[in-house]
Every structure is written in structure tokens, then in C-alpha cells.
GROMACS .gro file of C-alpha atoms in nm:
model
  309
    1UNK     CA    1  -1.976  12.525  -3.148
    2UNK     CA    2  -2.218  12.770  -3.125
    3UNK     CA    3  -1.988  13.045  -3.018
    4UNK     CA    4  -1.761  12.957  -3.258
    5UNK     CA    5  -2.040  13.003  -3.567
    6UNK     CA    6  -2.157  13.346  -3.396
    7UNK     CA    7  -1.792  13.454  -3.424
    8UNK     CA    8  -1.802  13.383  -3.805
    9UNK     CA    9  -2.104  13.515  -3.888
   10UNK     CA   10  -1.993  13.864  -3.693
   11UNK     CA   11  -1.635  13.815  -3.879
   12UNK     CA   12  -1.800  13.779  -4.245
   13UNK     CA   13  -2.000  14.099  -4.141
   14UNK     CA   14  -1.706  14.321  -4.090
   15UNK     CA   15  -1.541  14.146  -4.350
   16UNK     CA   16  -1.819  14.248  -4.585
   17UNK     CA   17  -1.807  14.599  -4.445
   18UNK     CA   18  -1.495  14.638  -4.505
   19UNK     CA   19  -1.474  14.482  -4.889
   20UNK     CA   20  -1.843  14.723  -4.938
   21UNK     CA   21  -1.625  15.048  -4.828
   22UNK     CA   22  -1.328  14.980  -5.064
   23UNK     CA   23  -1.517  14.917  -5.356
   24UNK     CA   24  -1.679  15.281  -5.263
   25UNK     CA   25  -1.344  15.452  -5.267
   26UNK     CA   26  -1.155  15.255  -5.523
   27UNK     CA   27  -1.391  15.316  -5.775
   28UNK     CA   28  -1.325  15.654  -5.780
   29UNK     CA   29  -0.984  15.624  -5.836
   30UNK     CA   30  -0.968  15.673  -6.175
   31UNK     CA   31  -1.131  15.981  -6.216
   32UNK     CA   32  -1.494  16.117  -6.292
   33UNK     CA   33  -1.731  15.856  -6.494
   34UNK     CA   34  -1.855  16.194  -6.678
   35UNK     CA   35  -1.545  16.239  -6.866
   36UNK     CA   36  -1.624  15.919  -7.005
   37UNK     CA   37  -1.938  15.982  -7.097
   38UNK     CA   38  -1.913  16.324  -7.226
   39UNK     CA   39  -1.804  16.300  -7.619
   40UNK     CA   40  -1.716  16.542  -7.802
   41UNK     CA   41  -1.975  16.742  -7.844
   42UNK     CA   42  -2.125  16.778  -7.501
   43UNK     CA   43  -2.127  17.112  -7.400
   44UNK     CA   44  -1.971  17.209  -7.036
   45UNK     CA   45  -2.328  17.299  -6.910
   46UNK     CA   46  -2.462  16.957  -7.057
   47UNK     CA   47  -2.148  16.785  -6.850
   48UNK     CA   48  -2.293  17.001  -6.524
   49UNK     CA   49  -2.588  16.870  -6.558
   50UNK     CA   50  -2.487  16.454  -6.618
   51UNK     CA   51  -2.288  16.557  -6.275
   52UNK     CA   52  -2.582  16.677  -6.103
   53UNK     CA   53  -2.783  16.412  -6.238
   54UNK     CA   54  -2.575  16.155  -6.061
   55UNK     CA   55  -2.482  16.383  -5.735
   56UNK     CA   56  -2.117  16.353  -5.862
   57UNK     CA   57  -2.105  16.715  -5.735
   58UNK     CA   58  -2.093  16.625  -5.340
   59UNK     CA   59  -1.810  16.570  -5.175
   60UNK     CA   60  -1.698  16.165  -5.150
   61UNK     CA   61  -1.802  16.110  -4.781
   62UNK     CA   62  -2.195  16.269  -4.888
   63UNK     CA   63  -2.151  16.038  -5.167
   64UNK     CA   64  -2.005  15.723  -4.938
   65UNK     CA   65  -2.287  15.778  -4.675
   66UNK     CA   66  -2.574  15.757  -4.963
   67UNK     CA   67  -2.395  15.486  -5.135
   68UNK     CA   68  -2.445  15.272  -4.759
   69UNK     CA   69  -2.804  15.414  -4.737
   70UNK     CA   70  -2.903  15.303  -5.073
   71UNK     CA   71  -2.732  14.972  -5.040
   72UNK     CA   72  -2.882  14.934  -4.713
   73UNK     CA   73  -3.228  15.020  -4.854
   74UNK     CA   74  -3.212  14.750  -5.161
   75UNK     CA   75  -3.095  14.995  -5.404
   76UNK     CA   76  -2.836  14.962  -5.644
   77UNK     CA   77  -2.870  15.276  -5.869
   78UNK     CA   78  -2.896  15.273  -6.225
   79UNK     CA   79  -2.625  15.164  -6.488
   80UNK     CA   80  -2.433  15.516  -6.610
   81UNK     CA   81  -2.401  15.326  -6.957
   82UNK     CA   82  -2.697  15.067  -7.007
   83UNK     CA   83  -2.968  15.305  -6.758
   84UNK     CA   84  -3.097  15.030  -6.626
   85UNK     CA   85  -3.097  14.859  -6.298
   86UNK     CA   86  -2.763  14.769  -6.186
   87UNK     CA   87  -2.905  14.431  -6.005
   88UNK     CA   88  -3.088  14.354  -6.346
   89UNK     CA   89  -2.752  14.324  -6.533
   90UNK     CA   90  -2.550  14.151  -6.255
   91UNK     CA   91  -2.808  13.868  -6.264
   92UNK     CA   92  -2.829  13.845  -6.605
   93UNK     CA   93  -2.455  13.732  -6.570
   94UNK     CA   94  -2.397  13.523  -6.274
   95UNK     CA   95  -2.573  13.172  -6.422
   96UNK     CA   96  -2.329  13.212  -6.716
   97UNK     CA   97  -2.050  13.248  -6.411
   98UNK     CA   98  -2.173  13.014  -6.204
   99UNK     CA   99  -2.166  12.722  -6.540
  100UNK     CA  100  -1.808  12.741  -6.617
  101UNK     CA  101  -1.688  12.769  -6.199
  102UNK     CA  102  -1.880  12.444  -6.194
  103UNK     CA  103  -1.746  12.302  -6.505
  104UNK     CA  104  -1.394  12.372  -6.339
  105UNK     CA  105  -1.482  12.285  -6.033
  106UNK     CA  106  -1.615  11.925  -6.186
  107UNK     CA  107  -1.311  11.875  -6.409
  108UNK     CA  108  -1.071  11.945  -6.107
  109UNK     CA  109  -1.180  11.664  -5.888
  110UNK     CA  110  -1.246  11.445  -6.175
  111UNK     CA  111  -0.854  11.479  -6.261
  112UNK     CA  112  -0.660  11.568  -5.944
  113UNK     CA  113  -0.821  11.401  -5.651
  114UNK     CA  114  -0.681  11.041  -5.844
  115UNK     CA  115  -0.376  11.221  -5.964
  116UNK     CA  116  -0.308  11.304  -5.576
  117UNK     CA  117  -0.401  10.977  -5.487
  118UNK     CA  118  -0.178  10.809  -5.740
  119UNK     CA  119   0.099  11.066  -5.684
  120UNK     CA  120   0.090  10.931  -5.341
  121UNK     CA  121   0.059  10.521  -5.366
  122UNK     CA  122   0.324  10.536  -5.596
  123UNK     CA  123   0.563  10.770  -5.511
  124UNK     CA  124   0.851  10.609  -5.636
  125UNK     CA  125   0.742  10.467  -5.948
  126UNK     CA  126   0.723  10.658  -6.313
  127UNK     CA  127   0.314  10.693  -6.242
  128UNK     CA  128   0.379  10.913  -5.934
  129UNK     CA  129   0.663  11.147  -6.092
  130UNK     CA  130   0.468  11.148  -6.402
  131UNK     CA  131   0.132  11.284  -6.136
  132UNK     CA  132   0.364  11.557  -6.005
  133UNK     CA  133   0.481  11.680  -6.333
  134UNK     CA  134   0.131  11.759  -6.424
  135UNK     CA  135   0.159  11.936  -6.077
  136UNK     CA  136   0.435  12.174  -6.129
  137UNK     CA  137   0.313  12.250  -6.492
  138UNK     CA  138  -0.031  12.336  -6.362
  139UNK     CA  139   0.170  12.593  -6.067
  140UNK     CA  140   0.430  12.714  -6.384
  141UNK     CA  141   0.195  12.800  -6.653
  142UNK     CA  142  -0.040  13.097  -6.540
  143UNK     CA  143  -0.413  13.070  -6.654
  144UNK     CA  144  -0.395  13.336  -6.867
  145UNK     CA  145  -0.103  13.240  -7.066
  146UNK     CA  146  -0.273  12.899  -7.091
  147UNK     CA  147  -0.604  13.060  -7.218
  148UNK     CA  148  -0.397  13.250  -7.492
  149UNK     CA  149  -0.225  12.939  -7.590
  150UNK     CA  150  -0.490  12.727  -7.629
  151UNK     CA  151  -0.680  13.024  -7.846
  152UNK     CA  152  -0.393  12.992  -8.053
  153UNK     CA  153  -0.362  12.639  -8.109
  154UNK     CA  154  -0.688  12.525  -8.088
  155UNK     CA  155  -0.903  12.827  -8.236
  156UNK     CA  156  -0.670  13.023  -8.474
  157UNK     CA  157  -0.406  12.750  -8.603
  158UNK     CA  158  -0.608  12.434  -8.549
  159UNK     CA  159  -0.954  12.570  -8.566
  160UNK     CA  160  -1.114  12.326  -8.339
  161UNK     CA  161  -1.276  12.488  -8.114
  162UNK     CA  162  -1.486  12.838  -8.100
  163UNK     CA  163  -1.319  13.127  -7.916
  164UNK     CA  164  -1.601  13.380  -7.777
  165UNK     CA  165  -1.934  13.297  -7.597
  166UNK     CA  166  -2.082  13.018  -7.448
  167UNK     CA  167  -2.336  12.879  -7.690
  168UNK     CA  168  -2.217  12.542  -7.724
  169UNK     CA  169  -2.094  12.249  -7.496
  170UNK     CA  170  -1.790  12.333  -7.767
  171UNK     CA  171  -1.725  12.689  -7.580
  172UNK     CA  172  -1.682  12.516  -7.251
  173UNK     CA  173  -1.397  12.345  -7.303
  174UNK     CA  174  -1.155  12.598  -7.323
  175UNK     CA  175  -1.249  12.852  -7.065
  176UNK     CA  176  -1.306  12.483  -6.839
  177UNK     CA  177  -0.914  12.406  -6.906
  178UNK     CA  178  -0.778  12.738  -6.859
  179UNK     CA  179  -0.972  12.784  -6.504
  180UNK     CA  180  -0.886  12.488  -6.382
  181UNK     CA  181  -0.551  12.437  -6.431
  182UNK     CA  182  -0.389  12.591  -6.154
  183UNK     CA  183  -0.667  12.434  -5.882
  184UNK     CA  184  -0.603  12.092  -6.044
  185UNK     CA  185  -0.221  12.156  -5.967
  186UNK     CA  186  -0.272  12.265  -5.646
  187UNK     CA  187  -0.537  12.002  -5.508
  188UNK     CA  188  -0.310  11.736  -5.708
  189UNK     CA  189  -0.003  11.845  -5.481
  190UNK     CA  190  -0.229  11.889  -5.174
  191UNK     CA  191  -0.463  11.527  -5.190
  192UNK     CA  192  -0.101  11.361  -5.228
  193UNK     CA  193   0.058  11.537  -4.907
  194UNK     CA  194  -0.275  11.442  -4.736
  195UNK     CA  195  -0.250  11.044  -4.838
  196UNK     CA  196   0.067  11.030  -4.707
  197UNK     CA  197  -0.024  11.162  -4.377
  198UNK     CA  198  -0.290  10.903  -4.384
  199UNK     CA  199  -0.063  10.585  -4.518
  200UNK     CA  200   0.107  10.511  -4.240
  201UNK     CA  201  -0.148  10.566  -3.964
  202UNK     CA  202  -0.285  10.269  -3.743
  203UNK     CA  203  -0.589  10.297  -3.903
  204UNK     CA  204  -0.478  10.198  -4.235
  205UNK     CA  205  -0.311   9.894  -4.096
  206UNK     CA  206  -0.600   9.755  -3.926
  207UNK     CA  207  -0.784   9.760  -4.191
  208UNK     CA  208  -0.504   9.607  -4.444
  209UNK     CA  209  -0.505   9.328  -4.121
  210UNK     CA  210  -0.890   9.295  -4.115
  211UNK     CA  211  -0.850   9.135  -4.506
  212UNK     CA  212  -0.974   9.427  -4.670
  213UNK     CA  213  -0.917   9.474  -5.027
  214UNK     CA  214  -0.668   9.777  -5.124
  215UNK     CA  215  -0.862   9.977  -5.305
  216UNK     CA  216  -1.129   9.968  -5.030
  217UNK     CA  217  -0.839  10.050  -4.789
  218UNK     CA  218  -0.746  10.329  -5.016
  219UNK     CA  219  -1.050  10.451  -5.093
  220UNK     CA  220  -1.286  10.396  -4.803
  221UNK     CA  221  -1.033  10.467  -4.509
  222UNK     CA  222  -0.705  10.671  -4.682
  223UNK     CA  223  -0.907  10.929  -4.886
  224UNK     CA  224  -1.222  10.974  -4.661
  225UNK     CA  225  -0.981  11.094  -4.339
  226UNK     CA  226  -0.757  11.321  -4.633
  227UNK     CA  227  -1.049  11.467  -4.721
  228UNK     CA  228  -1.085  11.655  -4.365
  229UNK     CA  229  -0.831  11.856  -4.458
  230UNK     CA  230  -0.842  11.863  -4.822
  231UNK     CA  231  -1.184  12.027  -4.770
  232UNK     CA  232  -1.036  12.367  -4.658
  233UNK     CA  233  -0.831  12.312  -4.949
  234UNK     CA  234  -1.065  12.313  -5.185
  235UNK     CA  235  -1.265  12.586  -5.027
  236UNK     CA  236  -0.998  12.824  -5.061
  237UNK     CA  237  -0.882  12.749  -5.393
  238UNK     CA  238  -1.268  12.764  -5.556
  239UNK     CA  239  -1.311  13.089  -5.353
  240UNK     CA  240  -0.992  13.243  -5.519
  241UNK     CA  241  -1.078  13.116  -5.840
  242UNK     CA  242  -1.382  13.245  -5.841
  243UNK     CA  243  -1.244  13.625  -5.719
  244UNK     CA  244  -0.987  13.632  -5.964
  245UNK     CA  245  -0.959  13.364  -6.221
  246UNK     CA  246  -1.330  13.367  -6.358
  247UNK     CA  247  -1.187  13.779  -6.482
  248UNK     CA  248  -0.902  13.665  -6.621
  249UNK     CA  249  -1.094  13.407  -6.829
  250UNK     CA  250  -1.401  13.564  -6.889
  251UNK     CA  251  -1.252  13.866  -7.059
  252UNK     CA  252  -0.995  13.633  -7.248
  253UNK     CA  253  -1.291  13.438  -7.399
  254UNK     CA  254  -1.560  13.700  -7.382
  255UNK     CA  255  -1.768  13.495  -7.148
  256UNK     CA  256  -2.096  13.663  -7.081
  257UNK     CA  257  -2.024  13.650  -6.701
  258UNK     CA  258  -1.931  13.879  -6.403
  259UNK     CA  259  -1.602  13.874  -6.469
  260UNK     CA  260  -1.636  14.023  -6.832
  261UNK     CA  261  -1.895  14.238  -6.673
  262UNK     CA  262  -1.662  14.374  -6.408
  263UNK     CA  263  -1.366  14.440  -6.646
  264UNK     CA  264  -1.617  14.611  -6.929
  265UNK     CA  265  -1.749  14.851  -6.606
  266UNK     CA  266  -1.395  14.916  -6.499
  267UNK     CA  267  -1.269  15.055  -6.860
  268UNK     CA  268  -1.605  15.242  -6.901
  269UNK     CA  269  -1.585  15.387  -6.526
  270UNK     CA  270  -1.920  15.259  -6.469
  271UNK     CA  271  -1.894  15.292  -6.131
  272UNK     CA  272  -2.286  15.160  -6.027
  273UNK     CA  273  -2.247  14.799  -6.230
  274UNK     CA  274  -1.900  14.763  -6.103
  275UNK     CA  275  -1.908  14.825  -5.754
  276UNK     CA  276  -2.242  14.575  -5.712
  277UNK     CA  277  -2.032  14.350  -5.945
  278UNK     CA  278  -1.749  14.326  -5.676
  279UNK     CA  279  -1.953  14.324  -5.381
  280UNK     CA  280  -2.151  14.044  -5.540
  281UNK     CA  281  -1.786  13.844  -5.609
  282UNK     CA  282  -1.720  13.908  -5.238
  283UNK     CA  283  -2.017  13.814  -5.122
  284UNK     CA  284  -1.971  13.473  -5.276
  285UNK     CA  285  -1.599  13.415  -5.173
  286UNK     CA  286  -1.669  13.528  -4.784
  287UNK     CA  287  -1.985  13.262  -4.819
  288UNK     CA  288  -1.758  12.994  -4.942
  289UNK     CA  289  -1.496  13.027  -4.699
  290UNK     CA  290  -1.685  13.079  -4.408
  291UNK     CA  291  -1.876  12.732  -4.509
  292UNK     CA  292  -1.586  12.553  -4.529
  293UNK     CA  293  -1.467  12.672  -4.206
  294UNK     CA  294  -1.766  12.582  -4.028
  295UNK     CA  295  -1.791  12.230  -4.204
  296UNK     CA  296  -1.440  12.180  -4.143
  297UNK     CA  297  -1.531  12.245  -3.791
  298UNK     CA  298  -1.810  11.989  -3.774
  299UNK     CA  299  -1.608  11.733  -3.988
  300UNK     CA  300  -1.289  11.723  -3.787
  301UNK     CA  301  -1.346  11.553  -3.450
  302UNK     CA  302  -1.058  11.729  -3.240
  303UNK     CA  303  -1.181  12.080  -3.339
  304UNK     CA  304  -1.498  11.983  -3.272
  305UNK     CA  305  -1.419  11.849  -2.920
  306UNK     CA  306  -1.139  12.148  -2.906
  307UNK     CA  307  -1.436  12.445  -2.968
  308UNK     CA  308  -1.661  12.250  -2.748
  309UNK     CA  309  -1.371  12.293  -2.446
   0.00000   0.00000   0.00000
């Protein structure tokens, strides 16, 4: 077991390495960030200067090795647009992140674990088709065109709800719906494939023949053995929803998170706030999966015994 968490610590290294060099180099891709900045009236020696300033003028690979020395060293550089610390306004955003993932994250089990579990005990009544269409509609209906949809019902026809920030439990509850409803889809589909592994085992009928109640039988034994492999499940649905579902959200409903952050660098080429914006992201999806993996490893007993061969 040991070996096998040294090899995943080494692989979120590289990993890391890897994500770190392509944020470097994609960056750059479209085009100088003093272009940008320049208006109108900034001469061409005033535009030398900015470049200077911000060692624009090397060549990428001078600029790539300081960008790994600095980031090595703690530091971040300063924000081309804001001029201030680039960690300072990454911080400022990630609790405002971090509220609506959980918010999701807390509606999706709330709804899909006993949607998947219903889906599953009654599979051939009306309760367990009418489980899977909420399913399929979660998979059809992207999360942006569900964001937009709900702005226009809810906020602009209906005007029930407030559109832009997060000042108010009120805010939540559209940015919650539109992140969630692909992962409640998915987990829905996935907790009901898992229960029906589970049904049928020995287990179950021992304890059915023990004098059990259902629910306890359902509950107790059927869900708590799903949930070995629902948990790599839910690790890599959270971690994908948090690399690209908080953008699409955040800059629908101008949430005051890294997503809006990242998309607000990207269009103003502020390459310092973006790239530490993205690392930060990755950072936080290689953490989740590789926790998953390694408590998937110490919650299922044949890897367990399987790693320990």
C-alpha cells in the first residue's frame, strides 16, 4: 500500500508539471498582453518600455525558465491589469468557488443517491422510469443551456430570483441547479447500476433471511457496498465539475469566483492572474482524484489485499 501511494504522489507530480508547463505556453497563444494594454494613445516607445517592464522582450524559453524559478520561489508576479499580487486576487475568489461546488455537491447527493437507489428497487415500476428520465434529461440538457434558461424564466420573465452575484441565499439557487445537473444525472445513472450489482449478491439474502427490515437491508448492506465504487464516481465527476463547470457558470451568473476570474484574465490576456488561476484549478482536481484513488484503495478489500500481493 505504501508503494502504491508513493507511485501517486510521484504521478500527481509529473502530472502537475506537466499541467504548470502548458499553462506557460498556452497563455501566450493569443498574442502579446501589451497590445491589450496599450490604448490609443500610447506611444511605441511607451509600449517598449510596458515590454521591458514585464521581460516580454526575451525569448519564450528565458521567459518559461523564470516563470519555473519564480513559481518555484513562491512568486506569482504581479497582475498586468489590477498590479497587485496575483495570489492576493486568486484567494480573494476561491471561498466564493468553493460555496457554490459545495452547494452542488450537497444538492447532488441529496437528490440522486435516492433517485439511484429508487431507480434501482423499482426498476419496473413508473417510480424507476420516472428516476431515469430525470437521468437522461440531466445527460441531454448541457449546463450552460440550463443556466440560460433558468435566467430567462426565473430572472427576466418570472423575476424570481436575482441573476448576478452571490449576496443572498437567493443567488445560490440558480448557479446550485445549473452545476449540478449533469453530476446528479450521472451519479443517478451510476448509484442505480451499482444497486443492482449489489441486489442479488449473497449478502443481501442473508440478511433479508436474518429478519432484517428492508430498508435496513437496503440501506445498511445494498448502498454501503455500492458506495465502494460509487466513490470513484463521485470523485471524478466533482473534479470535472470543478475544472470546467464552475467557468461555465461563474461567467453565466457573474459569480465572484475562479472561474469568472479565469475567463475575465483570458479576454484581457492577463497572463500572471490566469496562469496561477489554472494551476490553482489543477491543483485542486489532481488533489481530488488522487484522494479518491487512494481511499478507494483502502475502502475496497480486494485492491487492498491485491496492492498488498
Amino acid at each position: 500500500m505504501l508503494t502504491y501511494t508513493l507511485r501517486t504522489l510521484v504521478r500527481m507530480a509529473l502530472t502537475f508539471f506537466v499541467i504548470v508547463t502548458l499553462v506557460f505556453f498556452a497563455t501566450r497563444l493569443s498574442g502579446n498582453a501589451i497590445d491589450f494594454l496599450a490604448g490609443e494613445g500610447m506611444t511605441q516607445r511607451d509600449r517598449e518600455i510596458l515590454i521591458r517592464y514585464y521581460e516580454l522582450d526575451r525569448s519564450i524559453w528565458d521567459q518559461y525558465l523564470a516563470f519555473l524559478r519564480a513559481f518555484l520561489d513562491g512568486n506569482f508576479g504581479l497582475s498586468f491589469i489590477e498590479r497587485r499580487p496575483v495570489i492576493q486576487i486568486v484567494v480573494e475568489r476561491l471561498w466564493p468557488s468553493a460555496q457554490l461546488l459545495l452547494s452542488a455537491i450537497g444538492l447532488t447527493l441529496v437528490v440522486a443517491l435516492p433517485l439511484g437507489v429508487i431507480a434501482a428497487i423499482w426498476r419496473k415500476h413508473w417510480l424507476g422510469s420516472a428516476a431515469m428520465v430525470v437521468a437522461f434529461l440531466g445527460y441531454a440538457v448541457p449546463n450552460f443551456i440550463l443556466a440560460v434558461v433558468m435566467v430567462l424564466v426565473f430572472a427576466y420573465w418570472l423575476n424570481w430570483l436575482p441573476v448576478v452575484g452571490n449576496g443572498t441565499p437567493l443567488h445560490f439557487i440558480m448557479p446550485t441547479l445549473a452545476m449540478s445537473g449533469v453530476l446528479i444525472a450521472a451519479l443517478t445513472r451510476f448509484t442505480r447500476n451499482a444497486m443492482l450489482d449489489v441486489l442479488g449478491q449473497d449478502f443481501m439474502r442473508t440478511a433479508r433471511a436474518k429478519g432484517l427490515p428492508e430498508r435496513a437491508v437496503i440501506l445498511r448492506h445494498g448502498l454501503r457496498n455500492a458506495s465502494i465504487t460509487l466513490l470513484s464516481v463521485i470523485g471524478l465527476q466533482i473534479a470535472g465539475l470543478a475544472a470546467s463547470g464552475s467557468v461555465v457558470v461563474e461567467s453565466i451568473f457573474a459569480w465572484p469566483g475562479i472561474g469568472d476570474l479565469l475567463v475575465s484574465s483570458a479576454i484581457r490576456r492577463d497572463y500572471p492572474v490566469l496562469q496561477f488561476g489554472v494551476i490553482t484549478v489543477a491543483i485542486a482536481v489532481i488533489v481530488i482524484n488522487a484522494a479518491i484513488d487512494l481511499a478507494y484503495a483502502w475502502a475496497d478489500p480486494r485492491l487492498r489485499h491485491q496492492l498488498k500481493g
